[in-house]
Amino acid sequence: MTFRKIINDPVHGFITIDDELIYQIVAHPYYQRLRRINQMAMAHLVYPGAVHTRLHHSLGAYHLMCIAISELKSKGVDINEQEEQAAKIAILLHDIGHGPFSHALENVLIENTPHEKISLQLMKDLNQQLGGRLQMALDIFTGTYHKKYLHQLITGQLDVDRMDYLSRDSFFTGVTEGVISYDRILKMIVVHNGELMVEEKAVYSIEKFLISRRLMYSQVYLHKTVLCAEQMLQRIIKRAKYVKAIAPGLLNKFISQKSDAFTLEEFCSLDDCDVLFAIKEWCNHDDKILSFLCKGIINRELLKIIYFGEPVPRSLLEEKRAEACKKMKLTEEDAGWLTFTGEVVSSTYDFDDENIHILFKNGQVKDISAVDHALIHQNLRGKIKKYYICYLR
């Protein structure tokens, strides 16, 4: 009897799992934890519909990987059954190392430990639990497998990861600028000289994909209110560590001890629920700063934030800190927790990253930025940098 499971996804429709090993991975507690990790952290405070999870996204990326591999095989690319299974597993697990509130608390709750590193550790652990059957998926994930294009489908400027999160985040936020023609792009992917490329007929779809990504960063990911809420969330964890606040449950270990003093099982027991519960508890904490920040997140009473095109004047920061000292009777040091500056960076197309190559009918290969009349050109090489100040209203 053929194994087959169907999942109904609001973005892509029906997603099929027809491999027992892949279903074992999906059913594993490590993976099921992703149901309790918000994909977009605090974005729901601005876009109420943005409450989808890392599980939604990883299943969507898996679905697009299935389409991509099917398309490449139909064009004569040699991908055997084991490689196909491994590529699907690699994309399914690419985000398994995300901690509570995804990117918002990365390197904050667990310092100096990016989610990619934890993802790799979890994949290695799953590989042991499943009798070594994930080794090829690990090789593809780390880029050590000899077929480079399989790794490019997972991580690059035109990977299925980005195709899904742009489509999904656009759908759940209602920001239509993020809508991309991922189906057309996947129809036009090819492998040439061992590398992933796109047929010239897809140039305009690629350009829309890149521009949509830029618009999503400006309108959603780096929306000033979203940024402010995530900065407050980070400061809650940092302040809790600073004042040695007691957190409920296992979270207390991550607050009170060194970041590397945890097991994978302990890490996988943490999710958004633990942090949110702690924040609710700390609303009544004796520390005035911690209590203020926690109430701000729970009641959506956020700090004021302003963007600048140039570094924030020092005089403005000092003025706002003086106001905070007076308003809340704080020391200058404590006022720095509530009045602070920073910067954020985004780019349309990273010319130093894995480039997007266009394959022309005559066999010529060009970077997307070098295509005649291209919208993505050298003038867009620089990164867009914004400066901000957050302060008490």
Short mmCIF file of C-alpha atoms in Angstrom, two decimals:
data_model
loop_
_atom_site.label_atom_id
_atom_site.label_comp_id
_atom_site.label_asym_id
_atom_site.label_seq_id
_atom_site.Cartn_x
_atom_site.Cartn_y
_atom_site.Cartn_z
CA MET A 1 0.00 0.00 0.00
CA THR A 2 1.41 3.41 -0.99
CA PHE A 3 2.07 5.81 1.90
CA ARG A 4 0.37 9.18 1.46
CA LYS A 5 -0.62 12.09 3.71
CA ILE A 6 -2.35 15.28 2.56
CA ILE A 7 -2.07 18.66 4.32
CA ASN A 8 -4.34 21.56 3.37
CA ASP A 9 -2.30 24.76 3.25
CA PRO A 10 -3.97 28.19 2.80
CA VAL A 11 -1.14 29.46 0.57
CA HIS A 12 -0.23 26.51 -1.68
CA GLY A 13 -3.33 24.32 -1.44
CA PHE A 14 -2.79 20.61 -0.86
CA ILE A 15 0.70 19.53 0.25
CA THR A 16 1.46 15.84 -0.18
CA ILE A 17 3.80 13.77 1.99
CA ASP A 18 4.35 10.42 0.27
CA ASP A 19 7.51 9.28 2.06
CA GLU A 20 7.44 7.44 5.39
CA LEU A 21 10.83 8.79 6.55
CA ILE A 22 9.72 12.37 5.86
CA TYR A 23 6.50 11.73 7.76
CA GLN A 24 8.51 10.35 10.70
CA ILE A 25 10.45 13.63 10.77
CA VAL A 26 7.28 15.73 10.62
CA ALA A 27 5.78 13.72 13.47
CA HIS A 28 8.90 14.05 15.64
CA PRO A 29 8.62 16.32 18.74
CA TYR A 30 11.58 18.40 17.50
CA TYR A 31 9.60 19.30 14.41
CA GLN A 32 6.19 19.61 16.07
CA ARG A 33 7.66 22.29 18.36
CA LEU A 34 7.66 24.60 15.31
CA ARG A 35 3.87 24.85 15.72
CA ARG A 36 4.61 27.01 18.75
CA ILE A 37 7.22 29.28 17.16
CA ASN A 38 5.79 32.37 15.49
CA GLN A 39 7.19 32.96 12.01
CA MET A 40 7.10 36.75 12.23
CA ALA A 41 7.69 37.37 15.95
CA MET A 42 5.94 40.64 16.90
CA ALA A 43 4.58 41.57 13.46
CA HIS A 44 1.07 40.62 14.59
CA LEU A 45 1.02 43.81 16.70
CA VAL A 46 0.86 45.71 13.38
CA TYR A 47 -0.61 43.06 11.06
CA PRO A 48 -3.07 41.04 13.20
CA GLY A 49 -3.18 38.18 10.69
CA ALA A 50 0.56 37.50 10.95
CA VAL A 51 0.23 34.65 13.43
CA HIS A 52 1.46 31.81 11.21
CA THR A 53 4.21 29.55 12.50
CA ARG A 54 7.56 28.10 11.49
CA LEU A 55 5.77 24.80 10.84
CA HIS A 56 3.57 26.47 8.23
CA HIS A 57 6.61 27.93 6.51
CA SER A 58 8.76 24.80 6.53
CA LEU A 59 5.93 22.72 5.06
CA GLY A 60 5.42 25.37 2.38
CA ALA A 61 9.13 25.40 1.53
CA TYR A 62 9.04 21.59 1.36
CA HIS A 63 6.12 21.81 -1.09
CA LEU A 64 8.02 24.22 -3.35
CA MET A 65 11.07 21.95 -3.20
CA CYS A 66 8.89 19.08 -4.43
CA ILE A 67 7.78 21.21 -7.40
CA ALA A 68 11.35 22.36 -8.14
CA ILE A 69 12.77 18.83 -8.16
CA SER A 70 9.90 17.55 -10.31
CA GLU A 71 10.55 20.36 -12.82
CA LEU A 72 14.31 19.72 -12.97
CA LYS A 73 13.78 15.98 -13.46
CA SER A 74 11.35 16.67 -16.30
CA LYS A 75 14.17 18.65 -17.99
CA GLY A 76 16.54 15.71 -17.78
CA VAL A 77 18.48 16.68 -14.66
CA ASP A 78 19.85 13.56 -12.99
CA ILE A 79 18.34 13.45 -9.50
CA ASN A 80 17.90 9.97 -8.04
CA GLU A 81 15.32 8.96 -5.43
CA GLN A 82 17.76 9.20 -2.52
CA GLU A 83 18.86 12.72 -3.55
CA GLU A 84 15.26 13.82 -4.00
CA GLN A 85 14.34 12.56 -0.53
CA ALA A 86 17.44 14.17 1.01
CA ALA A 87 16.77 17.58 -0.57
CA LYS A 88 13.19 17.51 0.70
CA ILE A 89 14.37 16.60 4.21
CA ALA A 90 17.01 19.35 4.17
CA ILE A 91 14.50 22.08 3.32
CA LEU A 92 11.96 20.67 5.76
CA LEU A 93 14.49 21.00 8.59
CA HIS A 94 16.27 24.19 7.50
CA ASP A 95 14.59 26.28 10.24
CA ILE A 96 14.27 23.65 12.97
CA GLY A 97 16.85 25.48 15.11
CA HIS A 98 14.76 28.63 15.56
CA GLY A 99 14.10 29.50 19.17
CA PRO A 100 11.14 31.41 20.65
CA PHE A 101 9.95 34.34 18.52
CA SER A 102 12.32 33.36 15.69
CA HIS A 103 14.74 36.08 14.57
CA ALA A 104 13.58 38.57 17.22
CA LEU A 105 15.32 36.69 20.05
CA GLU A 106 18.13 35.12 18.03
CA ASN A 107 21.47 35.57 19.82
CA VAL A 108 19.58 37.13 22.76
CA LEU A 109 17.98 34.25 24.63
CA ILE A 110 20.89 32.00 23.64
CA GLU A 111 23.84 34.32 23.06
CA ASN A 112 26.19 33.99 20.08
CA THR A 113 24.34 30.97 18.73
CA PRO A 114 22.57 31.54 15.39
CA HIS A 115 19.64 29.29 14.52
CA GLU A 116 21.59 27.70 11.64
CA LYS A 117 24.05 26.23 14.13
CA ILE A 118 21.27 24.75 16.26
CA SER A 119 19.48 23.48 13.14
CA LEU A 120 22.62 21.57 12.19
CA GLN A 121 22.95 20.11 15.70
CA LEU A 122 19.31 19.00 15.68
CA MET A 123 19.66 17.47 12.21
CA LYS A 124 22.71 15.51 13.38
CA ASP A 125 20.79 14.31 16.43
CA LEU A 126 17.83 13.26 14.29
CA ASN A 127 20.23 11.49 11.96
CA GLN A 128 21.46 9.37 14.87
CA GLN A 129 17.94 8.67 16.08
CA LEU A 130 16.89 7.58 12.57
CA GLY A 131 19.82 5.28 11.92
CA GLY A 132 21.95 7.57 9.76
CA ARG A 133 19.31 7.99 7.08
CA LEU A 134 19.65 11.80 7.09
CA GLN A 135 23.36 11.92 6.18
CA MET A 136 22.81 12.98 2.58
CA ALA A 137 20.33 15.63 3.72
CA LEU A 138 23.04 16.94 6.07
CA ASP A 139 25.56 17.04 3.21
CA ILE A 140 23.14 18.97 1.01
CA PHE A 141 22.23 21.34 3.85
CA THR A 142 25.88 22.15 4.59
CA GLY A 143 26.81 22.49 0.90
CA THR A 144 29.30 19.62 0.93
CA TYR A 145 27.31 17.41 -1.46
CA HIS A 146 28.78 17.38 -4.98
CA LYS A 147 25.55 18.53 -6.68
CA LYS A 148 25.72 22.23 -5.82
CA TYR A 149 22.31 23.08 -7.27
CA LEU A 150 20.54 21.05 -4.56
CA HIS A 151 22.13 23.26 -1.90
CA GLN A 152 21.26 26.36 -3.97
CA LEU A 153 17.59 25.40 -3.82
CA ILE A 154 17.82 25.57 -0.01
CA THR A 155 19.93 28.67 0.50
CA GLY A 156 20.68 31.43 -1.99
CA GLN A 157 19.11 34.54 -3.45
CA LEU A 158 16.54 32.46 -5.31
CA ASP A 159 15.83 29.57 -2.96
CA VAL A 160 12.50 27.96 -2.17
CA ASP A 161 12.84 29.22 1.41
CA ARG A 162 12.53 32.85 0.26
CA MET A 163 9.83 32.00 -2.26
CA ASP A 164 7.66 30.56 0.48
CA TYR A 165 8.18 33.15 3.19
CA LEU A 166 7.52 36.04 0.80
CA SER A 167 4.31 34.43 -0.44
CA ARG A 168 3.23 33.31 3.04
CA ASP A 169 4.08 36.53 4.88
CA SER A 170 2.33 38.53 2.17
CA PHE A 171 -0.77 36.34 2.49
CA PHE A 172 -1.01 36.54 6.28
CA THR A 173 -0.18 40.25 6.57
CA GLY A 174 -2.37 41.25 3.63
CA VAL A 175 0.52 43.23 2.09
CA THR A 176 0.04 42.46 -1.59
CA GLU A 177 3.41 43.92 -2.61
CA GLY A 178 4.94 40.63 -1.48
CA VAL A 179 3.00 38.52 -4.00
CA ILE A 180 5.45 36.80 -6.35
CA SER A 181 5.11 34.48 -9.37
CA TYR A 182 6.87 31.58 -7.68
CA ASP A 183 5.06 29.07 -9.91
CA ARG A 184 6.48 30.68 -13.06
CA ILE A 185 9.96 30.98 -11.56
CA LEU A 186 9.96 27.28 -10.64
CA LYS A 187 8.85 26.42 -14.18
CA MET A 188 11.87 28.28 -15.57
CA ILE A 189 14.66 26.92 -13.33
CA VAL A 190 17.39 24.89 -15.03
CA VAL A 191 20.75 23.36 -14.17
CA HIS A 192 23.67 24.51 -16.35
CA ASN A 193 27.29 23.55 -15.69
CA GLY A 194 26.21 22.08 -12.36
CA GLU A 195 24.63 25.30 -11.09
CA LEU A 196 21.06 26.45 -10.63
CA MET A 197 19.97 29.09 -13.16
CA VAL A 198 16.81 30.53 -14.66
CA GLU A 199 15.74 30.68 -18.29
CA GLU A 200 15.70 34.16 -19.83
CA LYS A 201 11.88 34.07 -20.15
CA ALA A 202 11.69 34.42 -16.36
CA VAL A 203 13.74 37.65 -16.12
CA TYR A 204 10.76 39.83 -15.30
CA SER A 205 9.44 37.34 -12.74
CA ILE A 206 12.86 37.31 -11.06
CA GLU A 207 12.95 41.10 -10.98
CA LYS A 208 9.48 41.21 -9.42
CA PHE A 209 10.62 38.63 -6.87
CA LEU A 210 13.59 40.81 -5.84
CA ILE A 211 11.59 44.03 -5.76
CA SER A 212 8.80 42.33 -3.77
CA ARG A 213 11.40 41.24 -1.24
CA ARG A 214 12.63 44.82 -0.91
CA LEU A 215 9.08 46.12 -0.45
CA MET A 216 8.31 43.48 2.18
CA TYR A 217 11.36 44.54 4.14
CA SER A 218 10.39 48.21 4.05
CA GLN A 219 6.68 47.67 4.73
CA VAL A 220 6.66 44.61 6.99
CA TYR A 221 9.93 43.18 8.32
CA LEU A 222 11.42 46.60 9.10
CA HIS A 223 8.14 48.40 9.78
CA LYS A 224 9.03 50.85 12.52
CA THR A 225 6.39 49.59 14.98
CA VAL A 226 7.38 45.96 14.41
CA LEU A 227 11.02 46.90 14.95
CA CYS A 228 10.17 48.78 18.16
CA ALA A 229 8.19 45.85 19.59
CA GLU A 230 11.00 43.41 18.80
CA GLN A 231 13.57 45.73 20.40
CA MET A 232 11.40 45.85 23.51
CA LEU A 233 11.15 42.06 23.50
CA GLN A 234 14.94 41.75 23.30
CA ARG A 235 15.36 44.20 26.17
CA ILE A 236 12.93 42.21 28.31
CA ILE A 237 15.16 39.13 28.07
CA LYS A 238 18.36 41.16 28.54
CA ARG A 239 16.89 42.99 31.54
CA ALA A 240 15.63 39.75 33.07
CA LYS A 241 19.15 38.35 32.85
CA TYR A 242 20.60 41.60 34.23
CA VAL A 243 18.38 41.73 37.32
CA LYS A 244 18.39 37.91 37.68
CA ALA A 245 14.62 37.68 37.41
CA ILE A 246 13.13 34.26 38.06
CA ALA A 247 11.37 32.81 35.03
CA PRO A 248 8.73 30.08 35.24
CA GLY A 249 9.69 26.55 34.21
CA LEU A 250 12.73 25.60 32.17
CA LEU A 251 13.08 29.13 30.78
CA ASN A 252 14.70 30.06 34.09
CA LYS A 253 17.76 28.00 33.14
CA PHE A 254 18.23 30.06 29.99
CA ILE A 255 17.80 33.30 31.93
CA SER A 256 20.02 32.47 34.90
CA GLN A 257 22.83 30.37 33.39
CA LYS A 258 25.31 30.61 30.55
CA SER A 259 23.82 30.21 27.10
CA ASP A 260 25.78 27.06 26.27
CA ALA A 261 24.60 25.23 29.40
CA PHE A 262 21.66 23.49 27.75
CA THR A 263 20.87 20.23 25.98
CA LEU A 264 19.04 19.92 22.67
CA GLU A 265 16.08 18.40 24.51
CA GLU A 266 15.94 21.41 26.83
CA PHE A 267 16.16 23.80 23.89
CA CYS A 268 13.33 21.99 22.12
CA SER A 269 11.13 22.28 25.20
CA LEU A 270 11.14 26.08 24.80
CA ASP A 271 8.72 27.99 22.59
CA ASP A 272 6.81 31.27 22.39
CA CYS A 273 4.41 30.12 25.12
CA ASP A 274 7.20 29.95 27.72
CA VAL A 275 8.47 33.45 26.94
CA LEU A 276 4.98 34.95 26.79
CA PHE A 277 4.07 33.37 30.14
CA ALA A 278 7.23 34.80 31.69
CA ILE A 279 6.44 38.23 30.28
CA LYS A 280 2.97 38.09 31.85
CA GLU A 281 4.52 37.11 35.18
CA TRP A 282 7.15 39.86 35.01
CA CYS A 283 4.48 42.54 34.50
CA ASN A 284 4.36 42.60 38.31
CA HIS A 285 8.11 42.35 38.88
CA ASP A 286 9.74 44.65 41.43
CA ASP A 287 12.15 45.96 38.79
CA LYS A 288 10.53 49.04 37.31
CA ILE A 289 12.19 48.70 33.88
CA LEU A 290 11.35 45.01 33.42
CA SER A 291 7.77 45.56 34.55
CA PHE A 292 7.31 48.56 32.24
CA LEU A 293 8.64 46.71 29.16
CA CYS A 294 6.52 43.62 29.87
CA LYS A 295 3.31 45.61 30.31
CA GLY A 296 4.14 47.44 27.10
CA ILE A 297 4.26 44.19 25.12
CA ILE A 298 1.18 42.65 26.75
CA ASN A 299 -0.99 45.77 26.40
CA ARG A 300 0.57 47.00 23.14
CA GLU A 301 1.72 50.21 24.79
CA LEU A 302 4.94 50.52 22.84
CA LEU A 303 7.75 53.02 22.89
CA LYS A 304 7.73 55.79 20.31
CA ILE A 305 10.09 55.21 17.36
CA ILE A 306 11.34 57.54 14.63
CA TYR A 307 13.41 56.63 11.56
CA PHE A 308 16.22 58.84 10.28
CA GLY A 309 18.28 58.83 7.09
CA GLU A 310 21.40 59.76 9.07
CA PRO A 311 22.73 58.81 12.52
CA VAL A 312 20.47 60.08 15.32
CA PRO A 313 21.85 63.30 16.84
CA ARG A 314 23.44 62.71 20.24
CA SER A 315 21.64 65.76 21.57
CA LEU A 316 18.24 64.21 20.76
CA LEU A 317 19.14 60.96 22.56
CA GLU A 318 20.30 62.90 25.64
CA GLU A 319 17.13 64.99 25.59
CA LYS A 320 14.87 61.92 25.48
CA ARG A 321 16.84 60.17 28.22
CA ALA A 322 16.53 63.23 30.45
CA GLU A 323 12.77 63.20 29.85
CA ALA A 324 12.64 59.50 30.77
CA CYS A 325 14.59 60.14 33.98
CA LYS A 326 12.16 62.86 34.97
CA LYS A 327 8.97 61.05 33.92
CA MET A 328 9.75 57.71 35.58
CA LYS A 329 12.26 58.84 38.20
CA LEU A 330 15.06 56.75 36.73
CA THR A 331 18.81 56.90 36.86
CA GLU A 332 20.52 57.81 33.59
CA GLU A 333 21.71 54.20 33.25
CA ASP A 334 18.20 52.79 33.64
CA ALA A 335 16.81 55.39 31.22
CA GLY A 336 19.10 53.85 28.60
CA TRP A 337 16.95 50.71 28.66
CA LEU A 338 13.92 52.72 27.49
CA THR A 339 15.58 55.34 25.31
CA PHE A 340 18.06 54.06 22.76
CA THR A 341 19.21 54.27 19.15
CA GLY A 342 20.15 51.71 16.51
CA GLU A 343 20.31 50.98 12.82
CA VAL A 344 18.84 48.46 10.38
CA VAL A 345 20.05 47.40 6.94
CA SER A 346 18.35 45.82 3.92
CA SER A 347 19.23 45.33 0.26
CA THR A 348 17.37 44.52 -2.94
CA TYR A 349 20.08 42.28 -4.38
CA ASP A 350 23.31 41.25 -2.68
CA PHE A 351 25.97 41.31 -5.40
CA ASP A 352 28.44 39.58 -3.07
CA ASP A 353 26.09 36.69 -2.30
CA GLU A 354 25.17 33.65 -4.42
CA ASN A 355 24.19 35.47 -7.61
CA ILE A 356 21.13 34.79 -9.76
CA HIS A 357 22.27 33.69 -13.21
CA ILE A 358 20.13 33.90 -16.34
CA LEU A 359 20.63 31.29 -19.08
CA PHE A 360 19.93 32.56 -22.59
CA LYS A 361 18.88 30.44 -25.57
CA ASN A 362 22.29 30.85 -27.18
CA GLY A 363 23.96 29.34 -24.11
CA GLN A 364 25.21 32.66 -22.75
CA VAL A 365 25.02 33.17 -18.98
CA LYS A 366 24.55 36.60 -17.37
CA ASP A 367 23.99 37.83 -13.85
CA ILE A 368 20.49 39.28 -13.44
CA SER A 369 22.09 42.72 -12.91
CA ALA A 370 23.81 42.55 -16.33
CA VAL A 371 20.72 41.76 -18.39
CA ASP A 372 19.80 44.50 -20.89
CA HIS A 373 17.18 46.91 -19.52
CA ALA A 374 17.19 45.06 -16.20
CA LEU A 375 15.55 46.73 -13.21
CA ILE A 376 18.12 45.12 -10.93
CA HIS A 377 21.40 46.80 -11.89
CA GLN A 378 24.69 47.96 -10.40
CA ASN A 379 23.12 51.15 -9.04
CA LEU A 380 21.34 48.95 -6.49
CA ARG A 381 24.60 47.47 -5.17
CA GLY A 382 24.53 49.44 -1.93
CA LYS A 383 22.57 48.42 1.13
CA ILE A 384 19.78 50.61 2.46
CA LYS A 385 20.53 51.73 5.99
CA LYS A 386 18.09 53.38 8.37
CA TYR A 387 18.78 54.83 11.79
CA TYR A 388 16.21 54.98 14.58
CA ILE A 389 15.55 56.20 18.07
CA CYS A 390 13.10 54.61 20.53
CA TYR A 391 11.91 56.62 23.55
CA LEU A 392 9.08 57.08 26.05
CA ARG A 393 5.92 58.58 24.68
#
